[in-house]
Amino acid sequence: LVSSFLASLFCGAYAPIDTADGSGMNLMDLRTRDWNSRALEATVRGAAEPCTAAWLRGLLGQPQDSLSAAPGRRVSAHVAGTYGLPDNCFVALGTGDNPSAAVGTLLLAPGELAVSLGTSDTLQAVLDAPAAPCEGHVFCAASSPHHYLGMLCYRNGSLVRERVMKEWVEHTGRADAGDP
């Protein structure tokens, strides 16, 4: 994942995948926050040697909770020297855009939710348990090793809003929201 790749570049060594971003790979048991053996086996089924579930688990490494620093990881001497960072600078694990957005909007406790209207529209909520939704996704939360993040995502939200605005202007002749 890009998130662990960047942390690895800063460390100059392998940095683990964080549970929040890693759970989006659909290879993790959300309750144990570890790779699911059956999912790993299904991923490598029919692949040539040396592709086994154990081999894949070894490549992925042990996932770590998002709030933990990359274990024993400090910025590499090369990065510290090149960019003027102190050599005792810790490297935190990276995470994905959606887990980061949840932390950035202070979604920290179960029952809290946020809506984002962008190219895609999303609704995110902090959960106590990883219930299987009929629609949407559930991930490990980046804000706590005891919570989960539920997310609904609707693609092309901005296109829908633009179309509604265009139809409003065509129907009313007005570009402002005003009274209907």
PDB file of N, CA, C and O in Angstrom, residues 61-119:
ATOM      1  N   GLY A  61       3.454  -8.950   6.093  1.00  0.00           N
ATOM      2  CA  GLY A  61       3.937  -8.640   7.434  1.00  0.00           C
ATOM      3  C   GLY A  61       2.795  -8.564   8.428  1.00  0.00           C
ATOM      4  O   GLY A  61       1.624  -8.735   8.085  1.00  0.00           O
ATOM      5  N   GLN A  62       3.124  -8.316   9.663  1.00  0.00           N
ATOM      6  CA  GLN A  62       2.128  -8.206  10.726  1.00  0.00           C
ATOM      7  C   GLN A  62       1.551  -6.794  10.736  1.00  0.00           C
ATOM      8  O   GLN A  62       2.290  -5.837  10.915  1.00  0.00           O
ATOM      9  N   PRO A  63       0.233  -6.634  10.522  1.00  0.00           N
ATOM     10  CA  PRO A  63      -0.335  -5.279  10.551  1.00  0.00           C
ATOM     11  C   PRO A  63      -0.247  -4.678  11.951  1.00  0.00           C
ATOM     12  O   PRO A  63      -0.273  -5.392  12.945  1.00  0.00           O
ATOM     13  N   GLN A  64      -0.143  -3.357  12.000  1.00  0.00           N
ATOM     14  CA  GLN A  64      -0.028  -2.640  13.264  1.00  0.00           C
ATOM     15  C   GLN A  64      -1.145  -1.614  13.357  1.00  0.00           C
ATOM     16  O   GLN A  64      -1.569  -1.060  12.354  1.00  0.00           O
ATOM     17  N   ASP A  65      -1.607  -1.336  14.578  1.00  0.00           N
ATOM     18  CA  ASP A  65      -2.624  -0.305  14.751  1.00  0.00           C
ATOM     19  C   ASP A  65      -2.099   1.036  14.263  1.00  0.00           C
ATOM     20  O   ASP A  65      -0.915   1.355  14.410  1.00  0.00           O
ATOM     21  N   SER A  66      -2.996   1.804  13.714  1.00  0.00           N
ATOM     22  CA  SER A  66      -2.640   3.053  13.041  1.00  0.00           C
ATOM     23  C   SER A  66      -1.930   4.055  13.930  1.00  0.00           C
ATOM     24  O   SER A  66      -1.086   4.811  13.459  1.00  0.00           O
ATOM     25  N   LEU A  67      -2.262   4.100  15.210  1.00  0.00           N
ATOM     26  CA  LEU A  67      -1.685   5.111  16.090  1.00  0.00           C
ATOM     27  C   LEU A  67      -0.289   4.766  16.590  1.00  0.00           C
ATOM     28  O   LEU A  67       0.365   5.590  17.212  1.00  0.00           O
ATOM     29  N   SER A  68       0.170   3.551  16.310  1.00  0.00           N
ATOM     30  CA  SER A  68       1.487   3.174  16.793  1.00  0.00           C
ATOM     31  C   SER A  68       2.555   3.701  15.840  1.00  0.00           C
ATOM     32  O   SER A  68       2.343   3.823  14.647  1.00  0.00           O
ATOM     33  N   ALA A  69       3.701   4.026  16.387  1.00  0.00           N
ATOM     34  CA  ALA A  69       4.836   4.406  15.547  1.00  0.00           C
ATOM     35  C   ALA A  69       5.351   3.137  14.892  1.00  0.00           C
ATOM     36  O   ALA A  69       5.186   2.036  15.420  1.00  0.00           O
ATOM     37  N   ALA A  70       5.930   3.276  13.731  1.00  0.00           N
ATOM     38  CA  ALA A  70       6.536   2.124  13.081  1.00  0.00           C
ATOM     39  C   ALA A  70       7.521   1.544  14.094  1.00  0.00           C
ATOM     40  O   ALA A  70       8.404   2.263  14.565  1.00  0.00           O
ATOM     41  N   PRO A  71       7.356   0.277  14.488  1.00  0.00           N
ATOM     42  CA  PRO A  71       8.129  -0.292  15.596  1.00  0.00           C
ATOM     43  C   PRO A  71       9.634  -0.062  15.459  1.00  0.00           C
ATOM     44  O   PRO A  71      10.250  -0.492  14.500  1.00  0.00           O
ATOM     45  N   GLY A  72      10.174   0.641  16.438  1.00  0.00           N
ATOM     46  CA  GLY A  72      11.611   0.887  16.452  1.00  0.00           C
ATOM     47  C   GLY A  72      12.092   1.740  15.294  1.00  0.00           C
ATOM     48  O   GLY A  72      13.280   1.754  15.007  1.00  0.00           O
ATOM     49  N   ARG A  73      11.183   2.427  14.635  1.00  0.00           N
ATOM     50  CA  ARG A  73      11.551   3.142  13.413  1.00  0.00           C
ATOM     51  C   ARG A  73      11.782   4.625  13.677  1.00  0.00           C
ATOM     52  O   ARG A  73      10.932   5.320  14.218  1.00  0.00           O
ATOM     53  N   ARG A  74      12.911   5.039  13.269  1.00  0.00           N
ATOM     54  CA  ARG A  74      13.229   6.459  13.249  1.00  0.00           C
ATOM     55  C   ARG A  74      13.566   6.786  11.793  1.00  0.00           C
ATOM     56  O   ARG A  74      13.847   5.906  10.997  1.00  0.00           O
ATOM     57  N   VAL A  75      13.544   8.051  11.508  1.00  0.00           N
ATOM     58  CA  VAL A  75      13.860   8.475  10.158  1.00  0.00           C
ATOM     59  C   VAL A  75      15.289   8.019   9.832  1.00  0.00           C
ATOM     60  O   VAL A  75      16.166   8.001  10.701  1.00  0.00           O
ATOM     61  N   SER A  76      15.498   7.584   8.598  1.00  0.00           N
ATOM     62  CA  SER A  76      16.819   7.088   8.211  1.00  0.00           C
ATOM     63  C   SER A  76      17.825   8.236   8.195  1.00  0.00           C
ATOM     64  O   SER A  76      17.463   9.411   8.058  1.00  0.00           O
ATOM     65  N   ALA A  77      19.098   7.892   8.317  1.00  0.00           N
ATOM     66  CA  ALA A  77      20.164   8.898   8.296  1.00  0.00           C
ATOM     67  C   ALA A  77      20.137   9.655   6.972  1.00  0.00           C
ATOM     68  O   ALA A  77      20.347  10.875   6.938  1.00  0.00           O
ATOM     69  N   HIS A  78      19.856   8.958   5.889  1.00  0.00           N
ATOM     70  CA  HIS A  78      19.801   9.597   4.569  1.00  0.00           C
ATOM     71  C   HIS A  78      18.694  10.656   4.522  1.00  0.00           C
ATOM     72  O   HIS A  78      18.928  11.787   4.091  1.00  0.00           O
ATOM     73  N   VAL A  79      17.494  10.297   4.981  1.00  0.00           N
ATOM     74  CA  VAL A  79      16.370  11.238   4.950  1.00  0.00           C
ATOM     75  C   VAL A  79      16.631  12.391   5.914  1.00  0.00           C
ATOM     76  O   VAL A  79      16.396  13.562   5.576  1.00  0.00           O
ATOM     77  N   ALA A  80      17.146  12.086   7.114  1.00  0.00           N
ATOM     78  CA  ALA A  80      17.437  13.139   8.079  1.00  0.00           C
ATOM     79  C   ALA A  80      18.442  14.132   7.504  1.00  0.00           C
ATOM     80  O   ALA A  80      18.241  15.353   7.579  1.00  0.00           O
ATOM     81  N   GLY A  81      19.509  13.629   6.901  1.00  0.00           N
ATOM     82  CA  GLY A  81      20.531  14.505   6.340  1.00  0.00           C
ATOM     83  C   GLY A  81      20.047  15.284   5.133  1.00  0.00           C
ATOM     84  O   GLY A  81      20.337  16.474   4.987  1.00  0.00           O
ATOM     85  N   THR A  82      19.302  14.623   4.267  1.00  0.00           N
ATOM     86  CA  THR A  82      18.824  15.269   3.039  1.00  0.00           C
ATOM     87  C   THR A  82      17.822  16.371   3.324  1.00  0.00           C
ATOM     88  O   THR A  82      17.843  17.424   2.690  1.00  0.00           O
ATOM     89  N   TYR A  83      16.940  16.147   4.290  1.00  0.00           N
ATOM     90  CA  TYR A  83      15.850  17.093   4.528  1.00  0.00           C
ATOM     91  C   TYR A  83      15.981  17.875   5.831  1.00  0.00           C
ATOM     92  O   TYR A  83      15.073  18.601   6.220  1.00  0.00           O
ATOM     93  N   GLY A  84      17.112  17.727   6.507  1.00  0.00           N
ATOM     94  CA  GLY A  84      17.355  18.505   7.718  1.00  0.00           C
ATOM     95  C   GLY A  84      16.496  18.119   8.900  1.00  0.00           C
ATOM     96  O   GLY A  84      16.189  18.959   9.743  1.00  0.00           O
ATOM     97  N   LEU A  85      16.099  16.858   8.977  1.00  0.00           N
ATOM     98  CA  LEU A  85      15.294  16.394  10.103  1.00  0.00           C
ATOM     99  C   LEU A  85      16.203  15.905  11.222  1.00  0.00           C
ATOM    100  O   LEU A  85      17.300  15.405  10.960  1.00  0.00           O
ATOM    101  N   PRO A  86      15.761  16.015  12.467  1.00  0.00           N
ATOM    102  CA  PRO A  86      16.577  15.453  13.555  1.00  0.00           C
ATOM    103  C   PRO A  86      16.659  13.931  13.405  1.00  0.00           C
ATOM    104  O   PRO A  86      15.685  13.292  13.000  1.00  0.00           O
ATOM    105  N   ASP A  87      17.799  13.359  13.713  1.00  0.00           N
ATOM    106  CA  ASP A  87      17.968  11.920  13.510  1.00  0.00           C
ATOM    107  C   ASP A  87      17.175  11.074  14.508  1.00  0.00           C
ATOM    108  O   ASP A  87      17.074   9.871  14.353  1.00  0.00           O
ATOM    109  N   ASN A  88      16.585  11.707  15.533  1.00  0.00           N
ATOM    110  CA  ASN A  88      15.748  10.956  16.478  1.00  0.00           C
ATOM    111  C   ASN A  88      14.261  11.104  16.143  1.00  0.00           C
ATOM    112  O   ASN A  88      13.402  10.767  16.956  1.00  0.00           O
ATOM    113  N   CYS A  89      13.944  11.587  14.965  1.00  0.00           N
ATOM    114  CA  CYS A  89      12.561  11.791  14.528  1.00  0.00           C
ATOM    115  C   CYS A  89      11.877  10.432  14.302  1.00  0.00           C
ATOM    116  O   CYS A  89      12.383   9.590  13.561  1.00  0.00           O
ATOM    117  N   PHE A  90      10.742  10.205  14.968  1.00  0.00           N
ATOM    118  CA  PHE A  90       9.988   8.966  14.787  1.00  0.00           C
ATOM    119  C   PHE A  90       9.214   9.005  13.478  1.00  0.00           C
ATOM    120  O   PHE A  90       8.801  10.073  13.024  1.00  0.00           O
ATOM    121  N   VAL A  91       9.013   7.844  12.906  1.00  0.00           N
ATOM    122  CA  VAL A  91       8.181   7.715  11.710  1.00  0.00           C
ATOM    123  C   VAL A  91       6.908   6.991  12.121  1.00  0.00           C
ATOM    124  O   VAL A  91       6.946   5.847  12.573  1.00  0.00           O
ATOM    125  N   ALA A  92       5.793   7.682  12.000  1.00  0.00           N
ATOM    126  CA  ALA A  92       4.499   7.064  12.301  1.00  0.00           C
ATOM    127  C   ALA A  92       4.055   6.232  11.105  1.00  0.00           C
ATOM    128  O   ALA A  92       4.475   6.475   9.972  1.00  0.00           O
ATOM    129  N   LEU A  93       3.206   5.272  11.364  1.00  0.00           N
ATOM    130  CA  LEU A  93       2.650   4.489  10.266  1.00  0.00           C
ATOM    131  C   LEU A  93       1.770   5.381   9.402  1.00  0.00           C
ATOM    132  O   LEU A  93       1.109   6.298   9.897  1.00  0.00           O
ATOM    133  N   GLY A  94       1.755   5.102   8.137  1.00  0.00           N
ATOM    134  CA  GLY A  94       0.862   5.820   7.240  1.00  0.00           C
ATOM    135  C   GLY A  94      -0.503   5.148   7.232  1.00  0.00           C
ATOM    136  O   GLY A  94      -0.656   3.999   7.667  1.00  0.00           O
ATOM    137  N   THR A  95      -1.510   5.840   6.749  1.00  0.00           N
ATOM    138  CA  THR A  95      -2.840   5.250   6.608  1.00  0.00           C
ATOM    139  C   THR A  95      -3.466   5.791   5.338  1.00  0.00           C
ATOM    140  O   THR A  95      -2.871   6.602   4.638  1.00  0.00           O
ATOM    141  N   GLY A  96      -4.656   5.359   5.031  1.00  0.00           N
ATOM    142  CA  GLY A  96      -5.322   5.738   3.791  1.00  0.00           C
ATOM    143  C   GLY A  96      -6.069   7.056   3.880  1.00  0.00           C
ATOM    144  O   GLY A  96      -6.175   7.668   4.946  1.00  0.00           O
ATOM    145  N   ASP A  97      -6.614   7.478   2.740  1.00  0.00           N
ATOM    146  CA  ASP A  97      -7.306   8.762   2.688  1.00  0.00           C
ATOM    147  C   ASP A  97      -8.586   8.761   3.513  1.00  0.00           C
ATOM    148  O   ASP A  97      -8.866   9.737   4.221  1.00  0.00           O
ATOM    149  N   ASN A  98      -9.358   7.703   3.466  1.00  0.00           N
ATOM    150  CA  ASN A  98     -10.608   7.687   4.232  1.00  0.00           C
ATOM    151  C   ASN A  98     -10.369   7.582   5.740  1.00  0.00           C
ATOM    152  O   ASN A  98     -10.988   8.331   6.500  1.00  0.00           O
ATOM    153  N   PRO A  99      -9.479   6.701   6.214  1.00  0.00           N
ATOM    154  CA  PRO A  99      -9.187   6.722   7.651  1.00  0.00           C
ATOM    155  C   PRO A  99      -8.613   8.068   8.113  1.00  0.00           C
ATOM    156  O   PRO A  99      -8.946   8.563   9.188  1.00  0.00           O
ATOM    157  N   SER A 100      -7.787   8.685   7.273  1.00  0.00           N
ATOM    158  CA  SER A 100      -7.228   9.995   7.612  1.00  0.00           C
ATOM    159  C   SER A 100      -8.316  11.056   7.681  1.00  0.00           C
ATOM    160  O   SER A 100      -8.303  11.921   8.565  1.00  0.00           O
ATOM    161  N   ALA A 101      -9.254  10.997   6.744  1.00  0.00           N
ATOM    162  CA  ALA A 101     -10.356  11.965   6.741  1.00  0.00           C
ATOM    163  C   ALA A 101     -11.187  11.827   8.008  1.00  0.00           C
ATOM    164  O   ALA A 101     -11.609  12.829   8.598  1.00  0.00           O
ATOM    165  N   ALA A 102     -11.409  10.600   8.451  1.00  0.00           N
ATOM    166  CA  ALA A 102     -12.191  10.388   9.669  1.00  0.00           C
ATOM    167  C   ALA A 102     -11.482  10.987  10.878  1.00  0.00           C
ATOM    168  O   ALA A 102     -12.108  11.642  11.718  1.00  0.00           O
ATOM    169  N   VAL A 103     -10.179  10.799  10.976  1.00  0.00           N
ATOM    170  CA  VAL A 103      -9.421  11.376  12.084  1.00  0.00           C
ATOM    171  C   VAL A 103      -9.400  12.900  11.957  1.00  0.00           C
ATOM    172  O   VAL A 103      -9.588  13.621  12.938  1.00  0.00           O
ATOM    173  N   GLY A 104      -9.226  13.396  10.744  1.00  0.00           N
ATOM    174  CA  GLY A 104      -9.170  14.840  10.525  1.00  0.00           C
ATOM    175  C   GLY A 104     -10.471  15.564  10.823  1.00  0.00           C
ATOM    176  O   GLY A 104     -10.468  16.744  11.168  1.00  0.00           O
ATOM    177  N   THR A 105     -11.590  14.869  10.710  1.00  0.00           N
ATOM    178  CA  THR A 105     -12.885  15.477  11.046  1.00  0.00           C
ATOM    179  C   THR A 105     -13.293  15.144  12.477  1.00  0.00           C
ATOM    180  O   THR A 105     -14.429  15.379  12.868  1.00  0.00           O
ATOM    181  N   LEU A 106     -12.358  14.595  13.235  1.00  0.00           N
ATOM    182  CA  LEU A 106     -12.541  14.265  14.653  1.00  0.00           C
ATOM    183  C   LEU A 106     -13.648  13.246  14.883  1.00  0.00           C
ATOM    184  O   LEU A 106     -14.371  13.321  15.875  1.00  0.00           O
ATOM    185  N   LEU A 107     -13.763  12.272  13.985  1.00  0.00           N
ATOM    186  CA  LEU A 107     -14.661  11.133  14.219  1.00  0.00           C
ATOM    187  C   LEU A 107     -13.918  10.182  15.150  1.00  0.00           C
ATOM    188  O   LEU A 107     -13.104   9.382  14.719  1.00  0.00           O
ATOM    189  N   LEU A 108     -14.180  10.304  16.430  1.00  0.00           N
ATOM    190  CA  LEU A 108     -13.395   9.565  17.412  1.00  0.00           C
ATOM    191  C   LEU A 108     -14.207   8.594  18.247  1.00  0.00           C
ATOM    192  O   LEU A 108     -13.657   7.646  18.795  1.00  0.00           O
ATOM    193  N   ALA A 109     -15.512   8.804  18.368  1.00  0.00           N
ATOM    194  CA  ALA A 109     -16.324   7.980  19.262  1.00  0.00           C
ATOM    195  C   ALA A 109     -17.498   7.373  18.505  1.00  0.00           C
ATOM    196  O   ALA A 109     -18.024   7.982  17.567  1.00  0.00           O
ATOM    197  N   PRO A 110     -17.921   6.187  18.925  1.00  0.00           N
ATOM    198  CA  PRO A 110     -19.074   5.558  18.279  1.00  0.00           C
ATOM    199  C   PRO A 110     -20.289   6.489  18.273  1.00  0.00           C
ATOM    200  O   PRO A 110     -20.543   7.202  19.247  1.00  0.00           O
ATOM    201  N   GLY A 111     -20.985   6.490  17.168  1.00  0.00           N
ATOM    202  CA  GLY A 111     -22.164   7.326  17.005  1.00  0.00           C
ATOM    203  C   GLY A 111     -21.875   8.636  16.287  1.00  0.00           C
ATOM    204  O   GLY A 111     -22.791   9.294  15.813  1.00  0.00           O
ATOM    205  N   GLU A 112     -20.614   9.022  16.198  1.00  0.00           N
ATOM    206  CA  GLU A 112     -20.271  10.237  15.475  1.00  0.00           C
ATOM    207  C   GLU A 112     -20.200   9.930  13.984  1.00  0.00           C
ATOM    208  O   GLU A 112     -19.767   8.852  13.577  1.00  0.00           O
ATOM    209  N   LEU A 113     -20.646  10.898  13.176  1.00  0.00           N
ATOM    210  CA  LEU A 113     -20.570  10.687  11.726  1.00  0.00           C
ATOM    211  C   LEU A 113     -20.250  11.982  11.020  1.00  0.00           C
ATOM    212  O   LEU A 113     -20.398  13.069  11.558  1.00  0.00           O
ATOM    213  N   ALA A 114     -19.764  11.840   9.775  1.00  0.00           N
ATOM    214  CA  ALA A 114     -19.419  12.992   8.949  1.00  0.00           C
ATOM    215  C   ALA A 114     -19.830  12.703   7.515  1.00  0.00           C
ATOM    216  O   ALA A 114     -19.816  11.554   7.067  1.00  0.00           O
ATOM    217  N   VAL A 115     -20.201  13.772   6.817  1.00  0.00           N
ATOM    218  CA  VAL A 115     -20.562  13.690   5.414  1.00  0.00           C
ATOM    219  C   VAL A 115     -19.553  14.524   4.634  1.00  0.00           C
ATOM    220  O   VAL A 115     -19.216  15.638   5.032  1.00  0.00           O
ATOM    221  N   SER A 116     -19.068  13.986   3.530  1.00  0.00           N
ATOM    222  CA  SER A 116     -18.158  14.704   2.655  1.00  0.00           C
ATOM    223  C   SER A 116     -18.770  14.749   1.261  1.00  0.00           C
ATOM    224  O   SER A 116     -19.115  13.708   0.692  1.00  0.00           O
ATOM    225  N   LEU A 117     -18.934  15.954   0.734  1.00  0.00           N
ATOM    226  CA  LEU A 117     -19.467  16.131  -0.613  1.00  0.00           C
ATOM    227  C   LEU A 117     -18.312  16.533  -1.511  1.00  0.00           C
ATOM    228  O   LEU A 117     -17.769  17.632  -1.398  1.00  0.00           O
ATOM    229  N   GLY A 118     -17.928  15.628  -2.386  1.00  0.00           N
ATOM    230  CA  GLY A 118     -16.807  15.873  -3.285  1.00  0.00           C
ATOM    231  C   GLY A 118     -17.080  15.208  -4.608  1.00  0.00           C
ATOM    232  O   GLY A 118     -18.235  15.051  -5.020  1.00  0.00           O
ATOM    233  N   THR A 119     -16.018  14.805  -5.296  1.00  0.00           N
ATOM    234  CA  THR A 119     -16.201  14.058  -6.534  1.00  0.00           C
ATOM    235  C   THR A 119     -17.088  12.856  -6.256  1.00  0.00           C
ATOM    236  O   THR A 119     -18.007  12.557  -6.988  1.00  0.00           O
TER     237      THR A 119
END
